[in-house]
PDB file of C-alpha atoms in Angstrom:
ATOM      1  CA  UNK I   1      82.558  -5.027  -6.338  1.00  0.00           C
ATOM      2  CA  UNK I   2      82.279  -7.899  -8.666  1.00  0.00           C
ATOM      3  CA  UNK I   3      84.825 -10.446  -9.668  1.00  0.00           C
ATOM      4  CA  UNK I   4      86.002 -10.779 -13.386  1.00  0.00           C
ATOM      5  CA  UNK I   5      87.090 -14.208 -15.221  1.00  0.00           C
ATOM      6  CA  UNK I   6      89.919 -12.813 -17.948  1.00  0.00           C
ATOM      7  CA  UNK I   7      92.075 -16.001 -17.791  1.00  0.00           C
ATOM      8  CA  UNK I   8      91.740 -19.268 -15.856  1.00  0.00           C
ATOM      9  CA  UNK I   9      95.767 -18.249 -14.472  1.00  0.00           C
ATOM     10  CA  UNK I  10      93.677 -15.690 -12.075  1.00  0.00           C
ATOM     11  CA  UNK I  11      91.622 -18.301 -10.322  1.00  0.00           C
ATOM     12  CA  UNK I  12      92.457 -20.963  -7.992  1.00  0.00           C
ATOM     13  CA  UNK I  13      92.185 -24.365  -7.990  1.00  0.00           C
ATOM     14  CA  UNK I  14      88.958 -24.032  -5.608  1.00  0.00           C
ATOM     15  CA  UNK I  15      87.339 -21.426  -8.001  1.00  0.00           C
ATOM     16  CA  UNK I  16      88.015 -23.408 -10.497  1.00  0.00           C
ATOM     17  CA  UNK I  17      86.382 -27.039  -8.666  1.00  0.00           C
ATOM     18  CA  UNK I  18      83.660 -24.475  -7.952  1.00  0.00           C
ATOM     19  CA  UNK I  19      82.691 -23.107 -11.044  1.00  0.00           C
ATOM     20  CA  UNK I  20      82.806 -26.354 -12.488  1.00  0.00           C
ATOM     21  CA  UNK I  21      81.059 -28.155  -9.937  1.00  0.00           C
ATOM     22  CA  UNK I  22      78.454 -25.629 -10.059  1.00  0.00           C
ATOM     23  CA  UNK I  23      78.009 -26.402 -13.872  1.00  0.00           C
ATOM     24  CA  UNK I  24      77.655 -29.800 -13.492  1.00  0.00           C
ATOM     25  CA  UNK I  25      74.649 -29.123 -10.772  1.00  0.00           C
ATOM     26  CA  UNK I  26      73.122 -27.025 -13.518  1.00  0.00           C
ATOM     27  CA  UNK I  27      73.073 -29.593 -15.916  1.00  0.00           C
ATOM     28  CA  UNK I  28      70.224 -30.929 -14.315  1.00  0.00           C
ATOM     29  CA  UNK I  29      68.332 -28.653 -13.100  1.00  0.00           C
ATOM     30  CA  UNK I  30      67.576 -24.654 -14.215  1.00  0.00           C
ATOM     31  CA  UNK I  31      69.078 -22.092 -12.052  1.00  0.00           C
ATOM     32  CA  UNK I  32      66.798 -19.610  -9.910  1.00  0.00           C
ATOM     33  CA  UNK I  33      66.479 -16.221 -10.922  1.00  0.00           C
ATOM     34  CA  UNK I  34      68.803 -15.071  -8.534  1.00  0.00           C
ATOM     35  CA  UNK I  35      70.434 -11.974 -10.588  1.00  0.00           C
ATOM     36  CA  UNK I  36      67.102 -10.629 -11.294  1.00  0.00           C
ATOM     37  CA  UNK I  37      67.825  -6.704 -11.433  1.00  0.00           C
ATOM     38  CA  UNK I  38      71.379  -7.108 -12.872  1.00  0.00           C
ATOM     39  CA  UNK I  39      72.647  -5.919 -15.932  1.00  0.00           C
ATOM     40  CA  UNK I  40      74.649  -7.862 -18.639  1.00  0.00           C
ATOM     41  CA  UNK I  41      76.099  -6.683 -22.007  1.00  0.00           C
ATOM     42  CA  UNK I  42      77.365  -9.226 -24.563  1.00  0.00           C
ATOM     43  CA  UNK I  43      79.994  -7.491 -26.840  1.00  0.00           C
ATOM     44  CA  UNK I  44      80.991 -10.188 -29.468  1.00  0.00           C
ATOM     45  CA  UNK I  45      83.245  -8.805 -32.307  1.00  0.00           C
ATOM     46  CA  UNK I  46      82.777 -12.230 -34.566  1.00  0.00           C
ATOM     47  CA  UNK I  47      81.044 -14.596 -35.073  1.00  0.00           C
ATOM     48  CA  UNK I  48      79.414 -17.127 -32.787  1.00  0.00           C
ATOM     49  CA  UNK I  49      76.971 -19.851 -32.560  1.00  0.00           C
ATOM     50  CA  UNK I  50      77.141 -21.461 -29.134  1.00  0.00           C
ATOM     51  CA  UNK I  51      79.265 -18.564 -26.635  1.00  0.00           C
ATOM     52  CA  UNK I  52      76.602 -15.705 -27.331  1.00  0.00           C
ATOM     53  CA  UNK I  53      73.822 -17.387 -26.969  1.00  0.00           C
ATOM     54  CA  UNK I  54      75.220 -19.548 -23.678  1.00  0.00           C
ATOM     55  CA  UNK I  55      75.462 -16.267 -22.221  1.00  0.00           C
ATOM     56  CA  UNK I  56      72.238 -14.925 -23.717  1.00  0.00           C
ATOM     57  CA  UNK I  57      70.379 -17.389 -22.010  1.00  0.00           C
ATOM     58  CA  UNK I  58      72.762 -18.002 -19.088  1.00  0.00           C
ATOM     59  CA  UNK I  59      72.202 -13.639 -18.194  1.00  0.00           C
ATOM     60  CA  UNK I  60      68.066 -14.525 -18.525  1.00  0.00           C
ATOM     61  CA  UNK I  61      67.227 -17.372 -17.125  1.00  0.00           C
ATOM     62  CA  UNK I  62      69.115 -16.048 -14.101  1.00  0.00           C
ATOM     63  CA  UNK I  63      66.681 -13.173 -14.454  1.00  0.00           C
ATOM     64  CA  UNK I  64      69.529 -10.275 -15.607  1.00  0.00           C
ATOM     65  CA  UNK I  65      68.507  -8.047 -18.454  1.00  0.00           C
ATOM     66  CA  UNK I  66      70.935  -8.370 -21.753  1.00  0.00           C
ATOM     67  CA  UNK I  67      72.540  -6.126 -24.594  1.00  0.00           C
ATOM     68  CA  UNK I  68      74.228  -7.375 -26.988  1.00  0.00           C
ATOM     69  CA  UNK I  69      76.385  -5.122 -29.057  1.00  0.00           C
ATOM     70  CA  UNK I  70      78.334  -6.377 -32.723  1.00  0.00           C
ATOM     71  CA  UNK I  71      81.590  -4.811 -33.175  1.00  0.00           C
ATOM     72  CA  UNK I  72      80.492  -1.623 -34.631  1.00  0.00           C
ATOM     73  CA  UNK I  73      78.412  -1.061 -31.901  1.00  0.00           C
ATOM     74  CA  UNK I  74      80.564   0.430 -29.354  1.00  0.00           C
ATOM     75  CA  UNK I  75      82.692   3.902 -29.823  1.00  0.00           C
ATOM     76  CA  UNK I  76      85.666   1.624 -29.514  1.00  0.00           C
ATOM     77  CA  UNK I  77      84.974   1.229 -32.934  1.00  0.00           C
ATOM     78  CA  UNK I  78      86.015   4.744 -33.660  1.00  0.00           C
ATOM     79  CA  UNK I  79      88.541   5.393 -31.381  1.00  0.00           C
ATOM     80  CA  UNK I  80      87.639   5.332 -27.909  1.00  0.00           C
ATOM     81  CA  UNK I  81      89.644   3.827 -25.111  1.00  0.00           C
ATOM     82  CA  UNK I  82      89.128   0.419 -23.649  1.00  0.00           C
ATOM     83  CA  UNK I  83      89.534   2.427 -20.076  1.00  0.00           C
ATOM     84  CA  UNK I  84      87.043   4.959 -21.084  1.00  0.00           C
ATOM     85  CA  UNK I  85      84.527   2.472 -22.661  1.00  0.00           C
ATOM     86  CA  UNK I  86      84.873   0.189 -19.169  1.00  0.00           C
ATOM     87  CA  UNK I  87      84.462   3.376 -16.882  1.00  0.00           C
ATOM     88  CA  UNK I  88      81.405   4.585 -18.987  1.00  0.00           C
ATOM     89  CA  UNK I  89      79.639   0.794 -19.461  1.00  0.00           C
ATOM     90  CA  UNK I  90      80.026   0.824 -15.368  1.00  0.00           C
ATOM     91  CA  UNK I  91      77.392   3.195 -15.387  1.00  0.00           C
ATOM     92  CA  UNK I  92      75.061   1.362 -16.551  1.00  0.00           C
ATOM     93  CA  UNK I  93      76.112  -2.072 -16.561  1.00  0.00           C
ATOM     94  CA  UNK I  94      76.763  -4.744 -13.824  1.00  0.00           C
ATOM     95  CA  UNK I  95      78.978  -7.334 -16.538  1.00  0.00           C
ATOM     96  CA  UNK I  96      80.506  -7.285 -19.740  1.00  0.00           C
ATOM     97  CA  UNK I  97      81.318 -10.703 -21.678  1.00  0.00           C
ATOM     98  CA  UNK I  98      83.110  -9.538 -24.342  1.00  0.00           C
ATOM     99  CA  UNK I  99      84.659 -11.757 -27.628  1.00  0.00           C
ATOM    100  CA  UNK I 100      87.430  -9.705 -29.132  1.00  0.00           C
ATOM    101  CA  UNK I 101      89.635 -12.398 -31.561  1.00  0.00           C
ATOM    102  CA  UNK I 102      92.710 -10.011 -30.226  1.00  0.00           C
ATOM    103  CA  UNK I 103      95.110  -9.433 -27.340  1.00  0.00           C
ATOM    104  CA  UNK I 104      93.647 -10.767 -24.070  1.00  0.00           C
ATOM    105  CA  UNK I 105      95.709  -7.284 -22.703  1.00  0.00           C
ATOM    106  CA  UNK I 106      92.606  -5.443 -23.927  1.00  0.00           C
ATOM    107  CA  UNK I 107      89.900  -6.935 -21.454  1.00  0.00           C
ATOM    108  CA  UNK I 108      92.827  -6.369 -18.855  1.00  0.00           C
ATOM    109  CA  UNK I 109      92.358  -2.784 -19.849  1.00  0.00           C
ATOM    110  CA  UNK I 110      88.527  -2.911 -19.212  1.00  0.00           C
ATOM    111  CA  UNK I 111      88.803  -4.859 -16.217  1.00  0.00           C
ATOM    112  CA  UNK I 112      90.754  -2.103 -14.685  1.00  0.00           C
ATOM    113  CA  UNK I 113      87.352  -0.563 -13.547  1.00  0.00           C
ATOM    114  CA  UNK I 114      85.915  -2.495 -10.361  1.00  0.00           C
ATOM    115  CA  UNK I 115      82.669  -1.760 -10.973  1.00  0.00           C
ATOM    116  CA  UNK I 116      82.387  -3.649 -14.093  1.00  0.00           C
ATOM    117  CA  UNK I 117      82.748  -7.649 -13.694  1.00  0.00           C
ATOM    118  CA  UNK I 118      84.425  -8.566 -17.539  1.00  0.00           C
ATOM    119  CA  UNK I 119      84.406 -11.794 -18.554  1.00  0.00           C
ATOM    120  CA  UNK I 120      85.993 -13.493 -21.597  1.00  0.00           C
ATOM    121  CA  UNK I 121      84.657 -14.936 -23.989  1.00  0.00           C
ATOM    122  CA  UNK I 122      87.560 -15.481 -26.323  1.00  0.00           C
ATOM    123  CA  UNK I 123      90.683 -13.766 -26.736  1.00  0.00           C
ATOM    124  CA  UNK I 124      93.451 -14.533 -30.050  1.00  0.00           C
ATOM    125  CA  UNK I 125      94.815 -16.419 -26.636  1.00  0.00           C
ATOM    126  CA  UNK I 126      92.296 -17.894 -24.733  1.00  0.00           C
ATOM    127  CA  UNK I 127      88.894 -19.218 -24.030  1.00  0.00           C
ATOM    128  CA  UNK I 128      88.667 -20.147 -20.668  1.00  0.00           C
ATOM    129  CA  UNK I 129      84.756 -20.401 -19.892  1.00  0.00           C
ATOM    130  CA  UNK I 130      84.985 -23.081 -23.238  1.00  0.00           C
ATOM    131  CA  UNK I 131      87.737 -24.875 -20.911  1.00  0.00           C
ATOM    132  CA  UNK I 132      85.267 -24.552 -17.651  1.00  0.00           C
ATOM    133  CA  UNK I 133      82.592 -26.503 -19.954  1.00  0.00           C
ATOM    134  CA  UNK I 134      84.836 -28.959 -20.444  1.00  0.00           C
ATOM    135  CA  UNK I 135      85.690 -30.094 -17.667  1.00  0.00           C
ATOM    136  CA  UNK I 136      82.060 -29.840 -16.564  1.00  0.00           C
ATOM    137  CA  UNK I 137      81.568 -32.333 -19.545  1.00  0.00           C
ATOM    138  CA  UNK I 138      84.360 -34.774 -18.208  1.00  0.00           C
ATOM    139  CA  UNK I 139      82.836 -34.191 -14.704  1.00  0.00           C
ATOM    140  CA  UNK I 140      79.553 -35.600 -15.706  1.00  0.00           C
ATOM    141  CA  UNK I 141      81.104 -38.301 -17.416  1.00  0.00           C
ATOM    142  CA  UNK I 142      83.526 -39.654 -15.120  1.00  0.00           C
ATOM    143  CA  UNK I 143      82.823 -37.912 -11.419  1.00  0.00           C
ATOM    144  CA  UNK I 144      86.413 -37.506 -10.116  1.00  0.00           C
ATOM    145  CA  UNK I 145      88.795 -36.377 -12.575  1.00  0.00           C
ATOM    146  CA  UNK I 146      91.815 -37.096 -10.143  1.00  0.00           C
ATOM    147  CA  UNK I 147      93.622 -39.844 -12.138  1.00  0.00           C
ATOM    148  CA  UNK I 148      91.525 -39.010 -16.007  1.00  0.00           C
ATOM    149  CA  UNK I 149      93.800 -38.497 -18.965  1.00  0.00           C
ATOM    150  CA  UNK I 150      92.559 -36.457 -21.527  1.00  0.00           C
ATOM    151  CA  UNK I 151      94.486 -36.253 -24.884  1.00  0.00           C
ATOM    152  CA  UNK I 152      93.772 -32.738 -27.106  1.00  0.00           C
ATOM    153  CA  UNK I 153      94.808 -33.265 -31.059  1.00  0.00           C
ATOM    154  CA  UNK I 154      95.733 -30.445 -33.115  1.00  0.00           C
ATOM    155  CA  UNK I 155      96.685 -26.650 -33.109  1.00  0.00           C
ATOM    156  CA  UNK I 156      98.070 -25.344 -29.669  1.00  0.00           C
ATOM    157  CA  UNK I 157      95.202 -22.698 -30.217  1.00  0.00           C
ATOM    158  CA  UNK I 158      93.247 -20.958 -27.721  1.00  0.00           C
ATOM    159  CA  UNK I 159      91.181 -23.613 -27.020  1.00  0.00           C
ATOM    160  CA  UNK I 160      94.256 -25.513 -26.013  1.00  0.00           C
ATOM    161  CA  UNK I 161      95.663 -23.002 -23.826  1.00  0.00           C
ATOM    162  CA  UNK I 162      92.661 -22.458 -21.751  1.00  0.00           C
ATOM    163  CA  UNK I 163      92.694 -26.714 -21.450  1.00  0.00           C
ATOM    164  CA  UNK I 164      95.953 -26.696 -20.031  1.00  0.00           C
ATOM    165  CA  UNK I 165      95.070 -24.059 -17.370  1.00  0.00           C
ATOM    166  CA  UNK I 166      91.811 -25.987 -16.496  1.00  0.00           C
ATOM    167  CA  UNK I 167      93.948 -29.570 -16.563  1.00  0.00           C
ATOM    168  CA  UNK I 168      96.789 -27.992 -14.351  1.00  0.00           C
ATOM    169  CA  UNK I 169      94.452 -26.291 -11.794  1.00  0.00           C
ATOM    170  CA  UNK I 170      92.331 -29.289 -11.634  1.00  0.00           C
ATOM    171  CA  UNK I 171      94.501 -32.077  -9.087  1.00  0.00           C
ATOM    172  CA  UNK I 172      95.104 -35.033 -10.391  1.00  0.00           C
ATOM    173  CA  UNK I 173      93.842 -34.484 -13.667  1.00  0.00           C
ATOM    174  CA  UNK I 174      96.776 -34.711 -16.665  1.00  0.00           C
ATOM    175  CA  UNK I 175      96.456 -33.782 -20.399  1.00  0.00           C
ATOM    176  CA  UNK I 176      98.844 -34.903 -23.168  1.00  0.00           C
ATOM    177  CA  UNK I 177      98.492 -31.759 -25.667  1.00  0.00           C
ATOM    178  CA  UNK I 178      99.683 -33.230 -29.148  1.00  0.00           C
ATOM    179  CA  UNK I 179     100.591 -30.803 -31.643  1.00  0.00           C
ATOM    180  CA  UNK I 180     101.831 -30.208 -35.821  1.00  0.00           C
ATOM    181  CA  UNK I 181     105.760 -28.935 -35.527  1.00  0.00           C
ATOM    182  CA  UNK I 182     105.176 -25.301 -35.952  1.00  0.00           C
ATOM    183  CA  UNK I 183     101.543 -24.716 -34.405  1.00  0.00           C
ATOM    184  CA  UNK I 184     102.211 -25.565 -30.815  1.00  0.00           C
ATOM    185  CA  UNK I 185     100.794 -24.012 -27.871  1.00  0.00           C
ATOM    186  CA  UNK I 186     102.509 -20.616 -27.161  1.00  0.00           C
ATOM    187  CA  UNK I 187     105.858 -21.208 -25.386  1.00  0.00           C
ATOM    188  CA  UNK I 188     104.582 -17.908 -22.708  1.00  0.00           C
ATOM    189  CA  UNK I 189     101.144 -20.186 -22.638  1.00  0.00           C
ATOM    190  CA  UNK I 190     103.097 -23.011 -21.485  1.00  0.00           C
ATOM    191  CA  UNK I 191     105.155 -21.368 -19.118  1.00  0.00           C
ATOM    192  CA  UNK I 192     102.405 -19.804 -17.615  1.00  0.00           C
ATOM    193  CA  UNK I 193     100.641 -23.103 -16.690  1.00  0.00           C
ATOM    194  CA  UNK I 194     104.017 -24.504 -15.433  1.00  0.00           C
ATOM    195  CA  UNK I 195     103.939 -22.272 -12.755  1.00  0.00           C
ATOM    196  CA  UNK I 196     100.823 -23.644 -10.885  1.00  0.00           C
ATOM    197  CA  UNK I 197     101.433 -26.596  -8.687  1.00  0.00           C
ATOM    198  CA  UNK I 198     102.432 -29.782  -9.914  1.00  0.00           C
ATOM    199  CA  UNK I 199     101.443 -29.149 -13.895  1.00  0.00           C
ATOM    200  CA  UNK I 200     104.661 -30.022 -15.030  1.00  0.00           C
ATOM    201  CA  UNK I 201     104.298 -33.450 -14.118  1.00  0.00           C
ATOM    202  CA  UNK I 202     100.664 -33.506 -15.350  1.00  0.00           C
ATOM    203  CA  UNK I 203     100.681 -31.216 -18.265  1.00  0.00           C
ATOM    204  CA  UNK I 204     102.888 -31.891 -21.326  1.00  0.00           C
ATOM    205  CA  UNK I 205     103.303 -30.956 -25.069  1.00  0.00           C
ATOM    206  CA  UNK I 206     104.448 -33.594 -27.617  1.00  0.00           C
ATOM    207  CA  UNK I 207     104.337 -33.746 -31.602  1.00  0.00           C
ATOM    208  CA  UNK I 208     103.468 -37.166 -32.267  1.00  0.00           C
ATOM    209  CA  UNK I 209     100.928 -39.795 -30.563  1.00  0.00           C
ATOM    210  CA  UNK I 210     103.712 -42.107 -30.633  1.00  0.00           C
ATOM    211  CA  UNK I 211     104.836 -39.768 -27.342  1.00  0.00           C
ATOM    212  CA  UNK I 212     101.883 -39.974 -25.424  1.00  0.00           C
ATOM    213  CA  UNK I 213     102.383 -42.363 -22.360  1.00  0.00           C
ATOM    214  CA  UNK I 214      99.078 -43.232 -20.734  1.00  0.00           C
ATOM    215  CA  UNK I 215      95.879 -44.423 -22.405  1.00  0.00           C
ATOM    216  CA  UNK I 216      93.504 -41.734 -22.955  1.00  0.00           C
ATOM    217  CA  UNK I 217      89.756 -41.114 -20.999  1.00  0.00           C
ATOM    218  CA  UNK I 218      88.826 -39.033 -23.481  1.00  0.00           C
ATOM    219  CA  UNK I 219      90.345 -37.174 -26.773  1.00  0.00           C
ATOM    220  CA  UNK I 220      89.672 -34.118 -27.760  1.00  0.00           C
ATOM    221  CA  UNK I 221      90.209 -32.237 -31.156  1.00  0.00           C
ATOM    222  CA  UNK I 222      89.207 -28.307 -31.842  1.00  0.00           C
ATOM    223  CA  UNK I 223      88.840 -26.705 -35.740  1.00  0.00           C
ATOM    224  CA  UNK I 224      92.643 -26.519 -37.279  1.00  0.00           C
ATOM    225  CA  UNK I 225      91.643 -22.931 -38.647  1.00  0.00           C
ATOM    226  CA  UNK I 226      90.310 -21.177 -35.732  1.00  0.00           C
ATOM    227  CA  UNK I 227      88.496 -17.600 -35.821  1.00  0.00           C
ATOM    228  CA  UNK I 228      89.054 -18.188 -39.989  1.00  0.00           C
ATOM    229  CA  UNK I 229      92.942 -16.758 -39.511  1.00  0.00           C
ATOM    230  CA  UNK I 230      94.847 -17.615 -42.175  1.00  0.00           C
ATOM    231  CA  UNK I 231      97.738 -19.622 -42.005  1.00  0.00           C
ATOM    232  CA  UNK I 232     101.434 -18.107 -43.448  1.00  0.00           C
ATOM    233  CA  UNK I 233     101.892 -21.616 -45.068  1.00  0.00           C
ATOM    234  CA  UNK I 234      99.736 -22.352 -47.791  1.00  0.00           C
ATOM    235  CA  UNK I 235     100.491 -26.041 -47.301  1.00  0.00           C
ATOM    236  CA  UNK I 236      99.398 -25.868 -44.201  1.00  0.00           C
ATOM    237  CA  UNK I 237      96.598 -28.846 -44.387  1.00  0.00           C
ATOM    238  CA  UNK I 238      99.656 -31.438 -44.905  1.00  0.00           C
ATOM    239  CA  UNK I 239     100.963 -30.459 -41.409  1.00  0.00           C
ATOM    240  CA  UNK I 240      97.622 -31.522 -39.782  1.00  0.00           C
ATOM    241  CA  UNK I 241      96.458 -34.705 -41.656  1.00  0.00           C
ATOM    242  CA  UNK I 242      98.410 -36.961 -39.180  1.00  0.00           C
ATOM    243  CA  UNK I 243      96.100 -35.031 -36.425  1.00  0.00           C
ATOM    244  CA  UNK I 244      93.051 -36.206 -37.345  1.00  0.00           C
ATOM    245  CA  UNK I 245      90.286 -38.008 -35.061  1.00  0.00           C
ATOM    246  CA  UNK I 246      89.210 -41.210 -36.434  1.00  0.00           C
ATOM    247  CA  UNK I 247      88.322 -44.575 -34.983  1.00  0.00           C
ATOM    248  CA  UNK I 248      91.447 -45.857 -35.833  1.00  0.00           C
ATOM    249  CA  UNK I 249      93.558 -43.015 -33.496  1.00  0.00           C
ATOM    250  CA  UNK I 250      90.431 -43.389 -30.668  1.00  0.00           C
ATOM    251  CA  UNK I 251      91.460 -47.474 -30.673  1.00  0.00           C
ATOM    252  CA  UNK I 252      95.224 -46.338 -30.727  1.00  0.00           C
ATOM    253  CA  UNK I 253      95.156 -43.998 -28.158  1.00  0.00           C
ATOM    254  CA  UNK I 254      91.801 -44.997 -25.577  1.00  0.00           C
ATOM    255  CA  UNK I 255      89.529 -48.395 -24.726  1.00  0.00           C
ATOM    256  CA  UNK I 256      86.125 -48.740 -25.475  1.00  0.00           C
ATOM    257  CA  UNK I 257      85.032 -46.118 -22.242  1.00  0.00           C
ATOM    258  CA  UNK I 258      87.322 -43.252 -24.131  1.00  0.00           C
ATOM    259  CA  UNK I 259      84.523 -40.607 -24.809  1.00  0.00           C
ATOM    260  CA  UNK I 260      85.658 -37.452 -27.657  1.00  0.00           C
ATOM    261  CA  UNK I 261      85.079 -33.617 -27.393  1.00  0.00           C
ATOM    262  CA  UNK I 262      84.715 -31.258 -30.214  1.00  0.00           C
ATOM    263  CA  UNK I 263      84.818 -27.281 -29.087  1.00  0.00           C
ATOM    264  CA  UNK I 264      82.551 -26.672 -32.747  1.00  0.00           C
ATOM    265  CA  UNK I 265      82.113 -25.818 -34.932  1.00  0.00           C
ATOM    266  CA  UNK I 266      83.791 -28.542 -36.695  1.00  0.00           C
ATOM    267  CA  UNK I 267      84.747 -29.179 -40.197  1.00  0.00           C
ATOM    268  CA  UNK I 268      83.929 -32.468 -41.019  1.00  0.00           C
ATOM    269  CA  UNK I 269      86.600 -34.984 -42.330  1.00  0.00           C
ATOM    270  CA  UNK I 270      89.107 -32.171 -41.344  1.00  0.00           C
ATOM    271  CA  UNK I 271      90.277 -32.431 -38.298  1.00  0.00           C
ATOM    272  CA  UNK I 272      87.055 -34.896 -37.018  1.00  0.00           C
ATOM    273  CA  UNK I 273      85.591 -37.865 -39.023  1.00  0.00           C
ATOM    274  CA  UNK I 274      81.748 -37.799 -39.201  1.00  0.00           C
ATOM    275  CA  UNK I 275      82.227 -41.491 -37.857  1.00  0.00           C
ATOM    276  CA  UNK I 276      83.490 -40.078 -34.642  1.00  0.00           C
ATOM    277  CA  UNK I 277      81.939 -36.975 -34.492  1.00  0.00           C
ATOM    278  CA  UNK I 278      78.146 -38.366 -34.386  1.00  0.00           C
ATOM    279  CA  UNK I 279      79.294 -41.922 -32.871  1.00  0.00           C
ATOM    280  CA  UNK I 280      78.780 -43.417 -29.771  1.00  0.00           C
ATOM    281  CA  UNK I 281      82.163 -42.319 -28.085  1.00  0.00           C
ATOM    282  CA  UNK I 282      80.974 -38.342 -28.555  1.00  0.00           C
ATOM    283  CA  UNK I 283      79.861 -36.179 -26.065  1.00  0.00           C
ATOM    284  CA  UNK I 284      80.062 -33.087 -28.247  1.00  0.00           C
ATOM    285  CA  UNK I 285      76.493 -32.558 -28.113  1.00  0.00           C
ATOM    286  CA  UNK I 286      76.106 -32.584 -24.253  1.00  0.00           C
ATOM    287  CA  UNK I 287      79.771 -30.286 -24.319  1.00  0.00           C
ATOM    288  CA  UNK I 288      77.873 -27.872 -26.169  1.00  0.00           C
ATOM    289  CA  UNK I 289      75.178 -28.073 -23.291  1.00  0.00           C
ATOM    290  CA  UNK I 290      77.489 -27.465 -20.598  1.00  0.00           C
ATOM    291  CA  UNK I 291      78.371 -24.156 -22.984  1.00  0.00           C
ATOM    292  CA  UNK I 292      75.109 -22.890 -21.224  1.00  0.00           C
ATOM    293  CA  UNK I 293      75.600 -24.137 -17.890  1.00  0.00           C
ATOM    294  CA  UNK I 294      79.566 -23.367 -17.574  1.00  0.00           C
ATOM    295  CA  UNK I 295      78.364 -19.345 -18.595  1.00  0.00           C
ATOM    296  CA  UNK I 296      75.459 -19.640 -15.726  1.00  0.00           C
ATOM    297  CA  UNK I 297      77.709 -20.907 -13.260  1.00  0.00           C
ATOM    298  CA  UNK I 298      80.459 -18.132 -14.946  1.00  0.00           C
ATOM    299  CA  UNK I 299      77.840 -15.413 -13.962  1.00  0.00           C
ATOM    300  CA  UNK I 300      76.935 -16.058 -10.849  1.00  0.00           C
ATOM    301  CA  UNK I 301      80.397 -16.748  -9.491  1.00  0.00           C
ATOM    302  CA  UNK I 302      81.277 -13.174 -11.009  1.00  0.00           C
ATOM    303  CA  UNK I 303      78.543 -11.709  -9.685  1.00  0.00           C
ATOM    304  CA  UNK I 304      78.429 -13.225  -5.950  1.00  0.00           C
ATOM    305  CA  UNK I 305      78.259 -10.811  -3.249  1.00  0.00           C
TER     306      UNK I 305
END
């Protein structure tokens, strides 16, 4: 039986220091094909640049074979059950990262067969293997992260949810999430990663950078419009313009050591200035990397016997 990874909540601090460790190991050398034999589907219901292919080549170069399936491309399409696609899939597969832009309940419902490991890889609520990249990032950057501040600018998407999980299961670490009245991280989110050990001390929501108490190590910012949803307020964009990453905020909020992170894709002179985004503070490029590594390390911890 194989372990799944649906939200960050259902690991421990330890899995968590282990997955990301692990990740950071990989970003210097390849990983041996230790999964040769296995079986790994990719189900991805939108789009994606970076996620399907970390996985892709995550799955091969641990020597798994791959499927990939679109959205059509499974009967759930036309009706069928998550528990009867998950008990079906088992048959054939060893894990399923799916991408599903709706209700993180669903890969619950696949997950309910244990011979399937399910992974996500993006929920309307969370992306926790982009949060296990991060911190494999910050890892590489910094070594310890007991004692790093990291500041996150913008919509309390899932992006920021899976953040705050990683920050509050990772001791020592505390993140300042900084958020547009009205777009905040889900108040069930919040309460969720209150209940781990010690995160309300390190973990906190505010609405302006005027709030946030301790210089930053490194400031992250994530599209405003994620997954292309449309916003109920057409004015939106006048919410977010005081959320936007420029050098002026970095020399506000950080020192000359504070390094940025960008999820991406990114919309350039949105919610990012081209300044920052290619400068010498980013480590968006290297972030992306650990995309790769984070779903290797993902794999293998699923997959451990």
């Amino acid at each position: 039986m194989f372990r799944d990874l649906i939200s960050l909540t259902d690991l421990t601090a330890r899995d968590v220091a282990a997955i990301t460790d692990r990740a950071v190991e990989l970003g210097g050398a390849p990983p041996d094909r230790t999964r040769a034999g296995l079986a790994v589907g990719i189900c991805f219901a939108g789009p994606s640049t970076r996620t399907r292919t970390s996985f892709w080549r995550a799955a091969t170069s641990l020597g798994a074979d791959v499927i990939n399936y679109d959205a059509a491309g499974l009967q759930l399409s036309t009706g069928e059950t998550w528990e009867d696609t998950s008990r079906v899939l088992a048959q054939y597969l060893d894990v399923l990262v799916v991408r599903t832009n709706g209700d993180i309940r669903d890969l619950r419902r696949l997950a309910e067969c244990s011979e399937l490991s399910v992974v996500n890889a993006l929920t309307r609520h969370e992306h926790p293997t982009q949060a296990l990249a991060d911190l494999a990032t910050l890892k590489e950057v910094f070594g310890d992260l007991d004692g790093r501040h990291l500041v996150y600018a913008g919509e309390g998407n899932g992006t920021a949810v899976a953040l705050a999980q990683a920050a509050a299961l990772t001791p020592g670490m505390s993140l300042t999430i900084v958020t547009p009245q009205g777009y905040g991280v889900p108040g069930e989110a919040m309460e969720s990663v209150r209940q781990i050990a010690d995160a309300k001390e390190r973990v906190r929501e505010v609405h302006s950078f005027a709030q946030v108490r301790e210089e930053a190590d490194a400031v992250y910012t994530s599209r405003w419009q994620q997954m292309g949803v449309a916003k109920p307020d057409a004015d939106w964009l006048t919410s977010f313009e005081p959320y936007r990453v420029d050098d002026a905020l970095l020399d506000r909020l950080g020192g000359a050591d504070t390094v940025v992170l960008h999820d991406l894709p990114a919309v350039r002179g949105q919610e990012i200035t081209p300044e920052v985004l290619d400068g010498g503070r980013s480590r968006v490029i290297r972030q992306a990397r650990h995309k790769f590594t984070a779903a290797t390390a993902v794999l293998e911890w699923c997959t451990a016997r």
